[in-house]
């Protein structure tokens, strides 16, 4: 068991690092050779990476929709999805949040799942410190039970509520009978 987790952790870390290293511009010159139609996106990613605040992510819970699984299958799942990661984020000129992140956590079967991606949320403010957001995340992930850790892309909705430097997030992974249908929850602390 420890050997398989260690192997999975190594694979997951390698995938996450490769995805982060290839997806992120490191300097303003990184956008010089990008086609005109992609300049805006490249410049924004560069801004997030170089000017964004550091963000610590802590994962914690994956609720499986009871209507999509048998009681026995639910019992076999690990719903505590402990893990974490690091990211960079900004509140842009419109007050909306945009960020880049990399995380690794235990999936429903106890295997390490790495993920690296971009998130965007339209932010509404309630008072000086409270905020809520709705948006999406586009990412690259890898799972042992899906393609045996061959990375694949995804896009999911992303909702949040935050106070000062703390933010609570939730996303829903859709699916059919016996797959997907998971509410994934995690937190973020902005430095």
mmCIF file of C-alpha atoms in Angstrom:
data_model
loop_
_atom_site.group_PDB
_atom_site.id
_atom_site.type_symbol
_atom_site.label_atom_id
_atom_site.label_comp_id
_atom_site.label_asym_id
_atom_site.label_seq_id
_atom_site.Cartn_x
_atom_site.Cartn_y
_atom_site.Cartn_z
ATOM 1 C CA UNK A 1 0.000 0.000 0.000
ATOM 2 C CA UNK A 2 2.725 2.502 0.982
ATOM 3 C CA UNK A 3 4.739 1.574 -2.118
ATOM 4 C CA UNK A 4 1.712 2.120 -4.406
ATOM 5 C CA UNK A 5 0.896 5.476 -2.789
ATOM 6 C CA UNK A 6 4.520 6.483 -3.116
ATOM 7 C CA UNK A 7 4.554 5.543 -6.810
ATOM 8 C CA UNK A 8 1.244 7.332 -7.354
ATOM 9 C CA UNK A 9 2.544 10.381 -5.495
ATOM 10 C CA UNK A 10 5.664 10.482 -7.657
ATOM 11 C CA UNK A 11 3.632 10.149 -10.840
ATOM 12 C CA UNK A 12 1.171 12.773 -9.656
ATOM 13 C CA UNK A 13 3.872 15.220 -8.653
ATOM 14 C CA UNK A 14 5.625 14.769 -11.997
ATOM 15 C CA UNK A 15 2.408 15.403 -13.923
ATOM 16 C CA UNK A 16 1.549 18.489 -11.853
ATOM 17 C CA UNK A 17 5.038 19.958 -12.203
ATOM 18 C CA UNK A 18 5.140 19.280 -15.939
ATOM 19 C CA UNK A 19 1.718 20.862 -16.437
ATOM 20 C CA UNK A 20 2.637 23.921 -14.386
ATOM 21 C CA UNK A 21 6.024 24.335 -16.045
ATOM 22 C CA UNK A 22 4.669 24.139 -19.580
ATOM 23 C CA UNK A 23 1.527 26.201 -19.000
ATOM 24 C CA UNK A 24 2.921 29.279 -17.300
ATOM 25 C CA UNK A 25 4.835 32.137 -18.883
ATOM 26 C CA UNK A 26 7.733 33.197 -16.670
ATOM 27 C CA UNK A 27 8.535 36.640 -18.064
ATOM 28 C CA UNK A 28 6.921 39.298 -20.213
ATOM 29 C CA UNK A 29 9.111 38.099 -23.092
ATOM 30 C CA UNK A 30 7.325 34.743 -22.892
ATOM 31 C CA UNK A 31 4.391 36.360 -24.739
ATOM 32 C CA UNK A 32 6.486 37.904 -27.535
ATOM 33 C CA UNK A 33 6.144 34.885 -29.843
ATOM 34 C CA UNK A 34 2.477 34.211 -29.132
ATOM 35 C CA UNK A 35 -0.012 34.844 -31.980
ATOM 36 C CA UNK A 36 -1.901 38.152 -31.789
ATOM 37 C CA UNK A 37 -5.199 36.430 -30.959
ATOM 38 C CA UNK A 38 -3.612 34.887 -27.820
ATOM 39 C CA UNK A 39 -1.681 37.962 -26.594
ATOM 40 C CA UNK A 40 -4.336 39.055 -24.093
ATOM 41 C CA UNK A 41 -4.550 35.635 -22.447
ATOM 42 C CA UNK A 42 -0.773 35.239 -22.363
ATOM 43 C CA UNK A 43 -0.286 38.688 -20.824
ATOM 44 C CA UNK A 44 -2.947 37.947 -18.172
ATOM 45 C CA UNK A 45 -1.309 34.623 -17.249
ATOM 46 C CA UNK A 46 2.031 36.393 -17.030
ATOM 47 C CA UNK A 47 0.478 39.067 -14.786
ATOM 48 C CA UNK A 48 -1.046 36.436 -12.481
ATOM 49 C CA UNK A 49 2.207 34.494 -12.234
ATOM 50 C CA UNK A 50 4.496 37.477 -11.688
ATOM 51 C CA UNK A 51 2.267 39.914 -9.763
ATOM 52 C CA UNK A 52 -0.292 37.645 -8.113
ATOM 53 C CA UNK A 53 -0.592 36.950 -4.406
ATOM 54 C CA UNK A 54 0.628 33.601 -3.106
ATOM 55 C CA UNK A 55 -2.280 31.287 -2.268
ATOM 56 C CA UNK A 56 -2.251 28.146 -0.107
ATOM 57 C CA UNK A 57 -4.897 25.535 -0.983
ATOM 58 C CA UNK A 58 -6.200 22.898 1.435
ATOM 59 C CA UNK A 59 -8.502 20.170 0.145
ATOM 60 C CA UNK A 60 -10.845 18.354 2.453
ATOM 61 C CA UNK A 61 -14.091 16.744 1.324
ATOM 62 C CA UNK A 62 -15.662 15.080 -1.717
ATOM 63 C CA UNK A 63 -19.380 14.352 -1.249
ATOM 64 C CA UNK A 64 -20.751 11.661 -3.575
ATOM 65 C CA UNK A 65 -24.362 12.220 -4.612
ATOM 66 C CA UNK A 66 -26.321 9.446 -2.890
ATOM 67 C CA UNK A 67 -28.828 9.305 -5.777
ATOM 68 C CA UNK A 68 -26.081 8.251 -8.215
ATOM 69 C CA UNK A 69 -24.543 5.344 -6.252
ATOM 70 C CA UNK A 70 -25.638 2.282 -4.317
ATOM 71 C CA UNK A 71 -25.219 2.307 -0.540
ATOM 72 C CA UNK A 72 -22.453 -0.309 -0.830
ATOM 73 C CA UNK A 73 -20.558 1.782 -3.372
ATOM 74 C CA UNK A 74 -20.848 4.888 -1.173
ATOM 75 C CA UNK A 75 -19.343 2.899 1.723
ATOM 76 C CA UNK A 76 -16.351 1.991 -0.457
ATOM 77 C CA UNK A 77 -15.503 5.626 -1.208
ATOM 78 C CA UNK A 78 -13.098 7.817 0.689
ATOM 79 C CA UNK A 79 -14.864 11.162 1.030
ATOM 80 C CA UNK A 80 -12.053 12.816 3.000
ATOM 81 C CA UNK A 81 -9.933 14.164 0.172
ATOM 82 C CA UNK A 82 -6.978 15.515 2.130
ATOM 83 C CA UNK A 83 -4.278 17.313 0.243
ATOM 84 C CA UNK A 84 -3.206 20.767 -0.776
ATOM 85 C CA UNK A 85 -1.325 22.964 -3.125
ATOM 86 C CA UNK A 86 -0.090 26.400 -4.054
ATOM 87 C CA UNK A 87 -1.181 29.057 -6.477
ATOM 88 C CA UNK A 88 -1.012 32.687 -7.517
ATOM 89 C CA UNK A 89 -4.059 34.912 -7.862
ATOM 90 C CA UNK A 90 -5.119 38.475 -8.595
ATOM 91 C CA UNK A 91 -8.222 40.597 -8.373
ATOM 92 C CA UNK A 92 -8.288 42.198 -11.805
ATOM 93 C CA UNK A 93 -9.341 45.704 -12.871
ATOM 94 C CA UNK A 94 -13.027 44.662 -12.603
ATOM 95 C CA UNK A 95 -12.552 43.220 -9.103
ATOM 96 C CA UNK A 96 -12.869 39.645 -10.379
ATOM 97 C CA UNK A 97 -10.531 36.861 -9.247
ATOM 98 C CA UNK A 98 -8.215 35.044 -11.646
ATOM 99 C CA UNK A 99 -5.670 32.479 -10.556
ATOM 100 C CA UNK A 100 -3.276 29.696 -11.441
ATOM 101 C CA UNK A 101 -2.924 26.713 -9.128
ATOM 102 C CA UNK A 102 -1.471 23.267 -8.616
ATOM 103 C CA UNK A 103 -2.777 20.776 -6.053
ATOM 104 C CA UNK A 104 -2.615 17.104 -5.168
ATOM 105 C CA UNK A 105 -5.139 15.259 -3.011
ATOM 106 C CA UNK A 106 -6.478 11.796 -2.269
ATOM 107 C CA UNK A 107 -9.280 10.806 -4.631
ATOM 108 C CA UNK A 108 -12.322 8.694 -3.736
ATOM 109 C CA UNK A 109 -10.238 5.508 -3.928
ATOM 110 C CA UNK A 110 -7.322 6.794 -1.829
ATOM 111 C CA UNK A 111 -5.050 7.456 -4.826
ATOM 112 C CA UNK A 112 -3.173 10.725 -5.296
ATOM 113 C CA UNK A 113 -4.776 13.012 -7.890
ATOM 114 C CA UNK A 114 -2.697 15.953 -9.141
ATOM 115 C CA UNK A 115 -4.382 18.937 -10.759
ATOM 116 C CA UNK A 116 -3.053 22.183 -12.232
ATOM 117 C CA UNK A 117 -5.122 24.872 -13.849
ATOM 118 C CA UNK A 118 -6.617 28.326 -14.223
ATOM 119 C CA UNK A 119 -9.635 29.702 -12.392
ATOM 120 C CA UNK A 120 -11.862 32.703 -13.022
ATOM 121 C CA UNK A 121 -14.637 34.051 -10.805
ATOM 122 C CA UNK A 122 -16.950 37.031 -11.113
ATOM 123 C CA UNK A 123 -16.833 38.492 -7.583
ATOM 124 C CA UNK A 124 -19.634 40.147 -5.652
ATOM 125 C CA UNK A 125 -18.851 41.972 -2.417
ATOM 126 C CA UNK A 126 -20.970 42.219 0.724
ATOM 127 C CA UNK A 127 -19.444 44.801 3.016
ATOM 128 C CA UNK A 128 -15.736 45.407 3.176
ATOM 129 C CA UNK A 129 -14.453 41.862 3.807
ATOM 130 C CA UNK A 130 -17.168 39.423 2.642
ATOM 131 C CA UNK A 131 -17.324 38.272 -0.972
ATOM 132 C CA UNK A 132 -18.884 35.554 -3.089
ATOM 133 C CA UNK A 133 -17.895 34.304 -6.506
ATOM 134 C CA UNK A 134 -19.143 32.227 -9.391
ATOM 135 C CA UNK A 135 -17.082 31.133 -12.364
ATOM 136 C CA UNK A 136 -15.138 28.202 -13.739
ATOM 137 C CA UNK A 137 -11.846 26.366 -13.646
ATOM 138 C CA UNK A 138 -10.025 24.857 -16.633
ATOM 139 C CA UNK A 139 -7.404 22.296 -15.682
ATOM 140 C CA UNK A 140 -5.210 19.317 -16.426
ATOM 141 C CA UNK A 141 -5.466 16.354 -14.059
ATOM 142 C CA UNK A 142 -4.534 12.664 -13.905
ATOM 143 C CA UNK A 143 -6.202 9.765 -12.097
ATOM 144 C CA UNK A 144 -5.237 6.165 -11.531
ATOM 145 C CA UNK A 145 -8.738 4.931 -12.438
ATOM 146 C CA UNK A 146 -9.016 7.078 -15.584
ATOM 147 C CA UNK A 147 -6.268 6.382 -18.161
ATOM 148 C CA UNK A 148 -3.837 5.161 -15.434
ATOM 149 C CA UNK A 149 -2.398 8.627 -14.766
ATOM 150 C CA UNK A 150 -2.295 9.812 -18.369
ATOM 151 C CA UNK A 151 -3.150 13.531 -18.020
ATOM 152 C CA UNK A 152 -6.470 14.778 -19.368
ATOM 153 C CA UNK A 153 -8.133 18.225 -19.437
ATOM 154 C CA UNK A 154 -11.347 19.351 -17.801
ATOM 155 C CA UNK A 155 -13.524 22.366 -17.115
ATOM 156 C CA UNK A 156 -15.881 22.696 -14.138
ATOM 157 C CA UNK A 157 -18.052 25.324 -12.450
ATOM 158 C CA UNK A 158 -16.525 27.024 -9.408
ATOM 159 C CA UNK A 159 -18.414 28.769 -6.586
ATOM 160 C CA UNK A 160 -16.946 30.476 -3.525
ATOM 161 C CA UNK A 161 -17.610 32.472 -0.406
ATOM 162 C CA UNK A 162 -14.799 34.340 1.284
ATOM 163 C CA UNK A 163 -13.938 36.555 4.216
ATOM 164 C CA UNK A 164 -10.756 38.633 4.200
ATOM 165 C CA UNK A 165 -7.889 36.245 3.290
ATOM 166 C CA UNK A 166 -9.887 32.989 3.583
ATOM 167 C CA UNK A 167 -12.014 31.517 0.786
ATOM 168 C CA UNK A 168 -14.183 28.371 0.713
ATOM 169 C CA UNK A 169 -14.688 26.805 -2.740
ATOM 170 C CA UNK A 170 -16.984 24.158 -4.170
ATOM 171 C CA UNK A 171 -17.252 22.560 -7.594
ATOM 172 C CA UNK A 172 -19.503 19.808 -8.910
ATOM 173 C CA UNK A 173 -18.161 16.998 -11.072
ATOM 174 C CA UNK A 174 -21.098 15.807 -13.194
ATOM 175 C CA UNK A 175 -21.581 12.192 -14.198
ATOM 176 C CA UNK A 176 -24.032 9.378 -14.736
ATOM 177 C CA UNK A 177 -25.313 6.506 -12.660
ATOM 178 C CA UNK A 178 -22.292 5.077 -10.859
ATOM 179 C CA UNK A 179 -19.726 7.718 -11.863
ATOM 180 C CA UNK A 180 -19.001 11.380 -11.226
ATOM 181 C CA UNK A 181 -21.705 13.314 -9.364
ATOM 182 C CA UNK A 182 -19.260 14.591 -6.748
ATOM 183 C CA UNK A 183 -19.353 17.876 -4.825
ATOM 184 C CA UNK A 184 -15.689 18.718 -4.172
ATOM 185 C CA UNK A 185 -14.905 21.295 -1.463
ATOM 186 C CA UNK A 186 -11.637 22.997 -0.589
ATOM 187 C CA UNK A 187 -10.252 26.147 0.962
ATOM 188 C CA UNK A 188 -7.701 28.824 0.176
ATOM 189 C CA UNK A 189 -5.654 31.233 2.268
ATOM 190 C CA UNK A 190 -4.230 34.260 0.442
ATOM 191 C CA UNK A 191 -0.938 35.716 1.672
#
